[in-house]
Amino acid sequence: MSEILVADRLSKHFGGLIAVNKVNFSIMADEVTGIIGPNGSGKTTLFNLISGFFPPTEGRITFFDNEITHIPPYERVIKGIVRTFQLVSVFNSMTVWENLVLSSIRFKEKHVSLRKFFFSSAKDKEIKENCLRALKLVGLQSNAQALTSELSYGSKRMLEIGIALSLNPKLLLLDEPLAGLSDGEISEVIDLLKQIKKNFTLVIIEHKISKIINLVDRLCVMNEGSFICEGNPDDALCNPVVRECYWGKREIS
Ligand SMILES: Nc1ncnc2c1ncn2[C@@H]1O[C@H](COP(=O)(O)OP(=O)(O)O)[C@@H](O)[C@H]1O
Ligand SMILES: [Mg+2]
């Protein structure tokens, strides 16, 4: 298995706060990596650095051996790094179909006028097929013309993942994809992730460890901006340092 993304001594400081502290991290092709850690341990900030939303304070990121440390988010999407957000991020005032098509067009061409979006590119055969494939994968075909604001939170989450998939990511970063969902919706998202893991390289930040334990090949644990453990999920969870950071030191009487 080869490394597709390598982060080298990656750090992010917010004033005096060190959110990510000299992290060395690599992602293997076709692997599913889980990232867990207490609230505020730096998981989302790490995604913001990889996806280009924040510039790092120090360190370097390479993707398929090309340095991407300072390139903007949309160029990273074109290169294949696509992410979803902890709070679902879709356009509520558009239909499901428009959300999908808009993203595809935005990342296909650098400059798109609104006129082109509605009258020309929306008819592009390749974009249409791509969006249709993504729509089917996330099970929202019957909602294609529905206004996004009318969808349940679970369906919006599915749409957000669908949009990400329609961009044909080489690396898909999912920030707490199960957050805010009911048990039924969680099962649907897990089934989808099990299905797509065959074709995509995934990194999943998640609090509900038990839900993703059977999905991930490798588990990384963050605490206070650093990786304190990474490896086989069962071993990582049994690691005394990890147990201490979640449950505290055991009193010895
Ligand atoms: N934009 C920001 N400005 C200032 N501090 C931030 C910002 N984003 C995150 N932080 C801080 O960085 C730390 C890590 O946050 P975050 O990466 O969101 O943690 P996690 O996703 O693991 O819960 C927290 O202390 C948080 O308050
Ligand atoms: Mg977070």
PDB file of C-alpha atoms and ligand atoms in Angstrom:
ATOM      1  CA  MET A   1       0.000   0.000   0.000  1.00  0.00           C
ATOM      2  CA  SER A   2       1.355   3.425  -0.868  1.00  0.00           C
ATOM      3  CA  GLU A   3       1.098   6.733   0.953  1.00  0.00           C
ATOM      4  CA  ILE A   4      -1.086   9.222  -0.877  1.00  0.00           C
ATOM      5  CA  LEU A   5      -0.910  12.060   1.653  1.00  0.00           C
ATOM      6  CA  VAL A   6       1.920  12.855   4.046  1.00  0.00           C
ATOM      7  CA  ALA A   7       1.834  15.560   6.725  1.00  0.00           C
ATOM      8  CA  ASP A   8       5.248  16.433   8.094  1.00  0.00           C
ATOM      9  CA  ARG A   9       5.548  18.237  11.456  1.00  0.00           C
ATOM     10  CA  LEU A  10       2.236  19.967  10.815  1.00  0.00           C
ATOM     11  CA  SER A  11       1.256  22.611  13.381  1.00  0.00           C
ATOM     12  CA  LYS A  12      -1.479  25.167  13.838  1.00  0.00           C
ATOM     13  CA  HIS A  13      -1.357  27.842  16.523  1.00  0.00           C
ATOM     14  CA  PHE A  14      -4.255  30.158  17.323  1.00  0.00           C
ATOM     15  CA  GLY A  15      -2.460  32.902  19.251  1.00  0.00           C
ATOM     16  CA  GLY A  16      -1.005  31.101  22.256  1.00  0.00           C
ATOM     17  CA  LEU A  17      -3.133  27.972  21.727  1.00  0.00           C
ATOM     18  CA  ILE A  18      -1.489  25.050  19.940  1.00  0.00           C
ATOM     19  CA  ALA A  19      -4.379  23.235  18.259  1.00  0.00           C
ATOM     20  CA  VAL A  20      -2.187  20.888  16.189  1.00  0.00           C
ATOM     21  CA  ASN A  21       1.320  20.238  17.413  1.00  0.00           C
ATOM     22  CA  LYS A  22       4.011  18.957  15.028  1.00  0.00           C
ATOM     23  CA  VAL A  23       1.917  16.099  13.716  1.00  0.00           C
ATOM     24  CA  ASN A  24       3.446  13.516  11.413  1.00  0.00           C
ATOM     25  CA  PHE A  25       0.684  11.670   9.651  1.00  0.00           C
ATOM     26  CA  SER A  26       0.235   9.659   6.487  1.00  0.00           C
ATOM     27  CA  ILE A  27      -2.744   8.242   4.658  1.00  0.00           C
ATOM     28  CA  MET A  28      -2.492   5.042   2.651  1.00  0.00           C
ATOM     29  CA  ALA A  29      -4.360   4.466  -0.586  1.00  0.00           C
ATOM     30  CA  ASP A  30      -7.604   2.491  -0.208  1.00  0.00           C
ATOM     31  CA  GLU A  31      -7.393   2.488   3.578  1.00  0.00           C
ATOM     32  CA  VAL A  32     -10.072   3.692   5.979  1.00  0.00           C
ATOM     33  CA  THR A  33      -8.489   5.736   8.755  1.00  0.00           C
ATOM     34  CA  GLY A  34     -10.472   6.682  11.856  1.00  0.00           C
ATOM     35  CA  ILE A  35      -9.462   9.681  13.956  1.00  0.00           C
ATOM     36  CA  ILE A  36     -10.783   9.892  17.493  1.00  0.00           C
ATOM     37  CA  GLY A  37      -9.935  12.061  20.472  1.00  0.00           C
ATOM     38  CA  PRO A  38     -11.579  14.184  23.153  1.00  0.00           C
ATOM     39  CA  ASN A  39     -13.325  17.447  22.225  1.00  0.00           C
ATOM     40  CA  GLY A  40     -10.865  20.182  21.377  1.00  0.00           C
ATOM     41  CA  SER A  41      -8.008  17.754  20.686  1.00  0.00           C
ATOM     42  CA  GLY A  42      -7.392  19.218  17.205  1.00  0.00           C
ATOM     43  CA  LYS A  43      -9.185  16.771  14.875  1.00  0.00           C
ATOM     44  CA  THR A  44     -11.184  19.323  12.892  1.00  0.00           C
ATOM     45  CA  THR A  45      -8.204  21.682  12.760  1.00  0.00           C
ATOM     46  CA  LEU A  46      -6.163  18.852  11.221  1.00  0.00           C
ATOM     47  CA  PHE A  47      -8.858  18.457   8.512  1.00  0.00           C
ATOM     48  CA  ASN A  48      -8.821  22.239   7.986  1.00  0.00           C
ATOM     49  CA  LEU A  49      -5.079  22.066   7.381  1.00  0.00           C
ATOM     50  CA  ILE A  50      -5.296  19.089   5.008  1.00  0.00           C
ATOM     51  CA  SER A  51      -8.169  20.622   3.038  1.00  0.00           C
ATOM     52  CA  GLY A  52      -6.545  24.073   2.937  1.00  0.00           C
ATOM     53  CA  PHE A  53      -9.079  25.998   5.016  1.00  0.00           C
ATOM     54  CA  PHE A  54      -6.289  27.138   7.366  1.00  0.00           C
ATOM     55  CA  PRO A  55      -2.652  27.736   6.526  1.00  0.00           C
ATOM     56  CA  PRO A  56      -0.370  25.779   8.865  1.00  0.00           C
ATOM     57  CA  THR A  57       1.852  27.629  11.309  1.00  0.00           C
ATOM     58  CA  GLU A  58       4.591  25.190  10.393  1.00  0.00           C
ATOM     59  CA  GLY A  59       5.032  21.926   8.555  1.00  0.00           C
ATOM     60  CA  ARG A  60       4.426  20.541   5.118  1.00  0.00           C
ATOM     61  CA  ILE A  61       1.775  18.490   3.328  1.00  0.00           C
ATOM     62  CA  THR A  62       2.341  16.415   0.195  1.00  0.00           C
ATOM     63  CA  PHE A  63      -0.353  14.698  -1.856  1.00  0.00           C
ATOM     64  CA  PHE A  64       0.797  12.075  -4.368  1.00  0.00           C
ATOM     65  CA  ASP A  65       4.335  13.411  -3.812  1.00  0.00           C
ATOM     66  CA  ASN A  66       3.400  16.992  -4.759  1.00  0.00           C
ATOM     67  CA  GLU A  67       3.621  19.723  -2.148  1.00  0.00           C
ATOM     68  CA  ILE A  68       0.194  21.250  -1.461  1.00  0.00           C
ATOM     69  CA  THR A  69       0.936  23.086   1.820  1.00  0.00           C
ATOM     70  CA  HIS A  70      -0.034  26.509   0.525  1.00  0.00           C
ATOM     71  CA  ILE A  71      -2.530  25.894  -2.267  1.00  0.00           C
ATOM     72  CA  PRO A  72      -6.148  27.055  -1.771  1.00  0.00           C
ATOM     73  CA  PRO A  73      -9.025  24.680  -0.907  1.00  0.00           C
ATOM     74  CA  TYR A  74     -10.675  24.653  -4.348  1.00  0.00           C
ATOM     75  CA  GLU A  75      -7.412  23.605  -6.013  1.00  0.00           C
ATOM     76  CA  ARG A  76      -7.109  20.772  -3.510  1.00  0.00           C
ATOM     77  CA  VAL A  77     -10.630  19.646  -4.437  1.00  0.00           C
ATOM     78  CA  ILE A  78      -9.617  19.583  -8.102  1.00  0.00           C
ATOM     79  CA  LYS A  79      -6.577  17.498  -7.090  1.00  0.00           C
ATOM     80  CA  GLY A  80      -8.923  15.086  -5.282  1.00  0.00           C
ATOM     81  CA  ILE A  81      -9.035  16.126  -1.605  1.00  0.00           C
ATOM     82  CA  VAL A  82     -12.701  16.526  -0.676  1.00  0.00           C
ATOM     83  CA  ARG A  83     -14.193  17.006   2.777  1.00  0.00           C
ATOM     84  CA  THR A  84     -17.502  17.160   4.599  1.00  0.00           C
ATOM     85  CA  PHE A  85     -18.185  19.308   7.673  1.00  0.00           C
ATOM     86  CA  GLN A  86     -19.044  18.613  11.317  1.00  0.00           C
ATOM     87  CA  LEU A  87     -22.230  20.664  10.783  1.00  0.00           C
ATOM     88  CA  VAL A  88     -23.891  19.726   7.504  1.00  0.00           C
ATOM     89  CA  SER A  89     -23.012  22.265   4.836  1.00  0.00           C
ATOM     90  CA  VAL A  90     -25.451  22.403   1.886  1.00  0.00           C
ATOM     91  CA  PHE A  91     -27.496  25.160   0.220  1.00  0.00           C
ATOM     92  CA  ASN A  92     -30.964  25.030   1.789  1.00  0.00           C
ATOM     93  CA  SER A  93     -32.582  27.324  -0.758  1.00  0.00           C
ATOM     94  CA  MET A  94     -31.676  25.066  -3.699  1.00  0.00           C
ATOM     95  CA  THR A  95     -33.062  21.705  -4.726  1.00  0.00           C
ATOM     96  CA  VAL A  96     -31.103  18.534  -4.045  1.00  0.00           C
ATOM     97  CA  TRP A  97     -30.224  18.269  -7.751  1.00  0.00           C
ATOM     98  CA  GLU A  98     -29.071  21.900  -7.950  1.00  0.00           C
ATOM     99  CA  ASN A  99     -26.792  21.377  -4.952  1.00  0.00           C
ATOM    100  CA  LEU A 100     -25.120  18.446  -6.698  1.00  0.00           C
ATOM    101  CA  VAL A 101     -24.795  20.115 -10.084  1.00  0.00           C
ATOM    102  CA  LEU A 102     -23.516  23.385  -8.622  1.00  0.00           C
ATOM    103  CA  SER A 103     -20.646  21.636  -6.819  1.00  0.00           C
ATOM    104  CA  SER A 104     -19.669  19.682  -9.914  1.00  0.00           C
ATOM    105  CA  ILE A 105     -19.570  22.817 -12.036  1.00  0.00           C
ATOM    106  CA  ARG A 106     -17.739  24.863  -9.441  1.00  0.00           C
ATOM    107  CA  PHE A 107     -14.903  22.383  -9.323  1.00  0.00           C
ATOM    108  CA  LYS A 108     -14.844  21.560 -13.017  1.00  0.00           C
ATOM    109  CA  GLU A 109     -14.099  25.068 -14.213  1.00  0.00           C
ATOM    110  CA  LYS A 110     -12.398  27.937 -12.430  1.00  0.00           C
ATOM    111  CA  HIS A 111     -14.892  30.688 -13.278  1.00  0.00           C
ATOM    112  CA  VAL A 112     -18.556  29.973 -13.788  1.00  0.00           C
ATOM    113  CA  SER A 113     -21.217  32.611 -14.278  1.00  0.00           C
ATOM    114  CA  LEU A 114     -24.671  32.008 -12.838  1.00  0.00           C
ATOM    115  CA  ARG A 115     -26.045  32.192 -16.397  1.00  0.00           C
ATOM    116  CA  LYS A 116     -23.757  29.371 -17.514  1.00  0.00           C
ATOM    117  CA  PHE A 117     -24.745  27.328 -14.497  1.00  0.00           C
ATOM    118  CA  PHE A 118     -28.443  27.405 -15.289  1.00  0.00           C
ATOM    119  CA  PHE A 119     -28.419  27.370 -19.092  1.00  0.00           C
ATOM    120  CA  SER A 120     -25.378  25.482 -20.223  1.00  0.00           C
ATOM    121  CA  SER A 121     -23.342  23.445 -17.777  1.00  0.00           C
ATOM    122  CA  ALA A 122     -26.421  21.954 -16.132  1.00  0.00           C
ATOM    123  CA  LYS A 123     -26.946  20.080 -19.404  1.00  0.00           C
ATOM    124  CA  ASP A 124     -23.376  18.777 -19.529  1.00  0.00           C
ATOM    125  CA  LYS A 125     -23.676  14.999 -20.016  1.00  0.00           C
ATOM    126  CA  GLU A 126     -20.685  14.066 -17.884  1.00  0.00           C
ATOM    127  CA  ILE A 127     -21.803  16.247 -14.979  1.00  0.00           C
ATOM    128  CA  LYS A 128     -25.332  14.902 -15.206  1.00  0.00           C
ATOM    129  CA  GLU A 129     -24.177  11.275 -15.165  1.00  0.00           C
ATOM    130  CA  ASN A 130     -21.824  11.933 -12.273  1.00  0.00           C
ATOM    131  CA  CYS A 131     -24.526  13.628 -10.215  1.00  0.00           C
ATOM    132  CA  LEU A 132     -27.052  10.924 -11.005  1.00  0.00           C
ATOM    133  CA  ARG A 133     -24.610   8.228  -9.906  1.00  0.00           C
ATOM    134  CA  ALA A 134     -23.966  10.064  -6.618  1.00  0.00           C
ATOM    135  CA  LEU A 135     -27.683  10.648  -6.074  1.00  0.00           C
ATOM    136  CA  LYS A 136     -28.410   6.921  -6.464  1.00  0.00           C
ATOM    137  CA  LEU A 137     -25.521   5.948  -4.209  1.00  0.00           C
ATOM    138  CA  VAL A 138     -26.900   8.041  -1.348  1.00  0.00           C
ATOM    139  CA  GLY A 139     -30.497   6.967  -2.031  1.00  0.00           C
ATOM    140  CA  LEU A 140     -31.940  10.409  -2.769  1.00  0.00           C
ATOM    141  CA  GLN A 141     -33.248   9.881  -6.341  1.00  0.00           C
ATOM    142  CA  SER A 142     -36.836  10.450  -5.316  1.00  0.00           C
ATOM    143  CA  ASN A 143     -35.840  13.730  -3.609  1.00  0.00           C
ATOM    144  CA  ALA A 144     -33.932  15.171  -6.577  1.00  0.00           C
ATOM    145  CA  GLN A 145     -36.363  18.042  -7.121  1.00  0.00           C
ATOM    146  CA  ALA A 146     -37.122  18.619  -3.422  1.00  0.00           C
ATOM    147  CA  LEU A 147     -36.033  21.826  -1.768  1.00  0.00           C
ATOM    148  CA  THR A 148     -33.048  20.960   0.422  1.00  0.00           C
ATOM    149  CA  SER A 149     -34.501  22.862   3.397  1.00  0.00           C
ATOM    150  CA  GLU A 150     -37.316  20.303   3.470  1.00  0.00           C
ATOM    151  CA  LEU A 151     -35.030  17.301   3.933  1.00  0.00           C
ATOM    152  CA  SER A 152     -34.405  15.666   7.301  1.00  0.00           C
ATOM    153  CA  TYR A 153     -30.975  16.285   8.848  1.00  0.00           C
ATOM    154  CA  GLY A 154     -30.021  12.697   7.970  1.00  0.00           C
ATOM    155  CA  SER A 155     -30.943  13.234   4.305  1.00  0.00           C
ATOM    156  CA  LYS A 156     -28.982  16.503   4.251  1.00  0.00           C
ATOM    157  CA  ARG A 157     -25.988  14.591   5.583  1.00  0.00           C
ATOM    158  CA  MET A 158     -26.472  12.002   2.815  1.00  0.00           C
ATOM    159  CA  LEU A 159     -26.672  14.833   0.267  1.00  0.00           C
ATOM    160  CA  GLU A 160     -23.457  16.352   1.584  1.00  0.00           C
ATOM    161  CA  ILE A 161     -21.701  12.982   1.228  1.00  0.00           C
ATOM    162  CA  GLY A 162     -23.288  12.606  -2.234  1.00  0.00           C
ATOM    163  CA  ILE A 163     -21.886  15.983  -3.292  1.00  0.00           C
ATOM    164  CA  ALA A 164     -18.449  14.922  -2.057  1.00  0.00           C
ATOM    165  CA  LEU A 165     -18.669  11.629  -3.974  1.00  0.00           C
ATOM    166  CA  SER A 166     -19.798  13.353  -7.179  1.00  0.00           C
ATOM    167  CA  LEU A 167     -16.430  15.154  -7.164  1.00  0.00           C
ATOM    168  CA  ASN A 168     -14.682  11.748  -7.507  1.00  0.00           C
ATOM    169  CA  PRO A 169     -12.357  12.261  -4.552  1.00  0.00           C
ATOM    170  CA  LYS A 170      -9.022  10.508  -4.314  1.00  0.00           C
ATOM    171  CA  LEU A 171      -9.200  11.240  -0.588  1.00  0.00           C
ATOM    172  CA  LEU A 172     -12.472  11.844   1.242  1.00  0.00           C
ATOM    173  CA  LEU A 173     -12.340  13.459   4.697  1.00  0.00           C
ATOM    174  CA  LEU A 174     -15.511  13.035   6.766  1.00  0.00           C
ATOM    175  CA  ASP A 175     -15.798  15.161   9.915  1.00  0.00           C
ATOM    176  CA  GLU A 176     -18.170  13.423  12.356  1.00  0.00           C
ATOM    177  CA  PRO A 177     -20.544  12.082   9.696  1.00  0.00           C
ATOM    178  CA  LEU A 178     -22.809  10.571  12.384  1.00  0.00           C
ATOM    179  CA  ALA A 179     -23.172  13.726  14.516  1.00  0.00           C
ATOM    180  CA  GLY A 180     -26.762  14.754  15.173  1.00  0.00           C
ATOM    181  CA  LEU A 181     -28.309  11.682  13.498  1.00  0.00           C
ATOM    182  CA  SER A 182     -30.910   9.254  14.852  1.00  0.00           C
ATOM    183  CA  ASP A 183     -30.016   5.554  15.235  1.00  0.00           C
ATOM    184  CA  GLY A 184     -31.809   4.731  11.963  1.00  0.00           C
ATOM    185  CA  GLU A 185     -29.980   7.486  10.097  1.00  0.00           C
ATOM    186  CA  ILE A 186     -26.665   6.363  11.611  1.00  0.00           C
ATOM    187  CA  SER A 187     -27.232   2.836  10.218  1.00  0.00           C
ATOM    188  CA  GLU A 188     -27.904   4.283   6.762  1.00  0.00           C
ATOM    189  CA  VAL A 189     -24.712   6.352   6.793  1.00  0.00           C
ATOM    190  CA  ILE A 190     -22.666   3.390   8.084  1.00  0.00           C
ATOM    191  CA  ASP A 191     -24.086   1.163   5.309  1.00  0.00           C
ATOM    192  CA  LEU A 192     -23.144   3.814   2.756  1.00  0.00           C
ATOM    193  CA  LEU A 193     -19.613   4.129   4.147  1.00  0.00           C
ATOM    194  CA  LYS A 194     -19.200   0.327   4.076  1.00  0.00           C
ATOM    195  CA  GLN A 195     -20.221   0.409   0.437  1.00  0.00           C
ATOM    196  CA  ILE A 196     -18.007   3.297  -0.656  1.00  0.00           C
ATOM    197  CA  LYS A 197     -14.906   2.167   1.233  1.00  0.00           C
ATOM    198  CA  LYS A 198     -14.336  -0.352  -1.590  1.00  0.00           C
ATOM    199  CA  ASN A 199     -13.738   2.484  -4.058  1.00  0.00           C
ATOM    200  CA  PHE A 200     -12.536   5.459  -2.034  1.00  0.00           C
ATOM    201  CA  THR A 201      -9.808   6.309   0.471  1.00  0.00           C
ATOM    202  CA  LEU A 202     -11.563   7.600   3.573  1.00  0.00           C
ATOM    203  CA  VAL A 203     -10.543   9.404   6.743  1.00  0.00           C
ATOM    204  CA  ILE A 204     -13.314   9.606   9.332  1.00  0.00           C
ATOM    205  CA  ILE A 205     -13.341  11.727  12.471  1.00  0.00           C
ATOM    206  CA  GLU A 206     -15.934  10.266  14.808  1.00  0.00           C
ATOM    207  CA  HIS A 207     -17.037  10.392  18.422  1.00  0.00           C
ATOM    208  CA  LYS A 208     -19.192   7.282  18.220  1.00  0.00           C
ATOM    209  CA  ILE A 209     -16.234   4.935  18.299  1.00  0.00           C
ATOM    210  CA  SER A 210     -18.330   1.755  18.565  1.00  0.00           C
ATOM    211  CA  LYS A 211     -20.107   2.616  15.306  1.00  0.00           C
ATOM    212  CA  ILE A 212     -16.922   2.908  13.249  1.00  0.00           C
ATOM    213  CA  ILE A 213     -14.744   0.298  14.886  1.00  0.00           C
ATOM    214  CA  ASN A 214     -15.663  -2.335  12.279  1.00  0.00           C
ATOM    215  CA  LEU A 215     -15.308   0.123   9.433  1.00  0.00           C
ATOM    216  CA  VAL A 216     -11.783   1.421   9.935  1.00  0.00           C
ATOM    217  CA  ASP A 217      -8.496  -0.299   9.104  1.00  0.00           C
ATOM    218  CA  ARG A 218      -6.438   2.021  11.272  1.00  0.00           C
ATOM    219  CA  LEU A 219      -7.335   4.154  14.254  1.00  0.00           C
ATOM    220  CA  CYS A 220      -5.456   7.346  15.186  1.00  0.00           C
ATOM    221  CA  VAL A 221      -5.999   8.966  18.551  1.00  0.00           C
ATOM    222  CA  MET A 222      -5.432  12.687  19.086  1.00  0.00           C
ATOM    223  CA  ASN A 223      -5.028  14.478  22.385  1.00  0.00           C
ATOM    224  CA  GLU A 224      -4.046  18.106  22.933  1.00  0.00           C
ATOM    225  CA  GLY A 225      -2.951  18.575  19.326  1.00  0.00           C
ATOM    226  CA  SER A 226      -0.784  15.451  19.065  1.00  0.00           C
ATOM    227  CA  PHE A 227      -1.216  11.876  17.907  1.00  0.00           C
ATOM    228  CA  ILE A 228      -0.854   9.750  21.002  1.00  0.00           C
ATOM    229  CA  CYS A 229      -1.440   6.417  19.310  1.00  0.00           C
ATOM    230  CA  GLU A 230      -2.152   4.905  15.911  1.00  0.00           C
ATOM    231  CA  GLY A 231      -2.608   1.381  14.666  1.00  0.00           C
ATOM    232  CA  ASN A 232      -5.002  -1.519  14.597  1.00  0.00           C
ATOM    233  CA  PRO A 233      -8.346  -0.300  16.092  1.00  0.00           C
ATOM    234  CA  ASP A 234      -8.548  -2.939  18.830  1.00  0.00           C
ATOM    235  CA  ASP A 235      -4.951  -2.375  19.918  1.00  0.00           C
ATOM    236  CA  ALA A 236      -5.406   1.412  19.870  1.00  0.00           C
ATOM    237  CA  LEU A 237      -8.440   1.210  22.147  1.00  0.00           C
ATOM    238  CA  CYS A 238      -6.603  -1.049  24.615  1.00  0.00           C
ATOM    239  CA  ASN A 239      -3.588   1.256  24.712  1.00  0.00           C
ATOM    240  CA  PRO A 240      -3.157   2.529  28.306  1.00  0.00           C
ATOM    241  CA  VAL A 241      -2.314   6.078  27.129  1.00  0.00           C
ATOM    242  CA  VAL A 242      -5.561   6.210  25.138  1.00  0.00           C
ATOM    243  CA  ARG A 243      -7.605   4.822  28.016  1.00  0.00           C
ATOM    244  CA  GLU A 244      -6.096   7.390  30.339  1.00  0.00           C
ATOM    245  CA  CYS A 245      -6.944  10.285  28.028  1.00  0.00           C
ATOM    246  CA  TYR A 246     -10.596   9.146  27.796  1.00  0.00           C
ATOM    247  CA  TRP A 247     -11.223   7.820  31.264  1.00  0.00           C
ATOM    248  CA  GLY A 248      -8.441   9.323  33.376  1.00  0.00           C
ATOM    249  CA  LYS A 249      -5.809   7.602  35.514  1.00  0.00           C
ATOM    250  CA  ARG A 250      -6.951   4.588  37.494  1.00  0.00           C
ATOM    251  CA  GLU A 251      -6.652   5.112  41.221  1.00  0.00           C
ATOM    252  CA  ILE A 252      -4.461   2.449  42.767  1.00  0.00           C
ATOM    253  CA  SER A 253      -5.467   1.809  46.340  1.00  0.00           C
TER     254      SER A 253
HETATM  255  N1  LIG B   1     -10.736  29.153  14.141  1.00  0.00           N
HETATM  256  C1  LIG B   1     -10.267  28.994  15.377  1.00  0.00           C
HETATM  257  N2  LIG B   1      -9.813  30.033  16.107  1.00  0.00           N
HETATM  258  C2  LIG B   1      -9.329  29.871  17.360  1.00  0.00           C
HETATM  259  N3  LIG B   1      -9.253  28.675  17.987  1.00  0.00           N
HETATM  260  C3  LIG B   1      -9.687  27.610  17.307  1.00  0.00           C
HETATM  261  C4  LIG B   1     -10.225  27.694  15.976  1.00  0.00           C
HETATM  262  N4  LIG B   1     -10.579  26.452  15.569  1.00  0.00           N
HETATM  263  C5  LIG B   1     -10.291  25.622  16.594  1.00  0.00           C
HETATM  264  N5  LIG B   1      -9.759  26.305  17.628  1.00  0.00           N
HETATM  265  C6  LIG B   1      -9.304  25.735  18.894  1.00  0.00           C
HETATM  266  O1  LIG B   1      -8.394  24.698  18.594  1.00  0.00           O
HETATM  267  C7  LIG B   1      -8.585  23.590  19.473  1.00  0.00           C
HETATM  268  C8  LIG B   1      -8.894  22.363  18.653  1.00  0.00           C
HETATM  269  O2  LIG B   1     -10.198  22.497  18.094  1.00  0.00           O
HETATM  270  P1  LIG B   1     -10.792  21.464  17.071  1.00  0.00           P
HETATM  271  O3  LIG B   1      -9.786  21.164  16.033  1.00  0.00           O
HETATM  272  O4  LIG B   1     -12.100  22.013  16.617  1.00  0.00           O
HETATM  273  O5  LIG B   1     -11.001  20.187  18.004  1.00  0.00           O
HETATM  274  P2  LIG B   1     -11.844  18.845  17.781  1.00  0.00           P
HETATM  275  O6  LIG B   1     -12.340  18.828  16.368  1.00  0.00           O
HETATM  276  O7  LIG B   1     -10.893  17.738  18.114  1.00  0.00           O
HETATM  277  O8  LIG B   1     -12.968  18.915  18.782  1.00  0.00           O
HETATM  278  C9  LIG B   1      -9.699  23.989  20.426  1.00  0.00           C
HETATM  279  O9  LIG B   1      -9.102  24.498  21.609  1.00  0.00           O
HETATM  280  C10 LIG B   1     -10.422  25.077  19.679  1.00  0.00           C
HETATM  281  O10 LIG B   1     -11.043  26.004  20.552  1.00  0.00           O
HETATM  282 MG    MG B   2     -14.284  18.754  15.576  1.00  0.00          MG
END
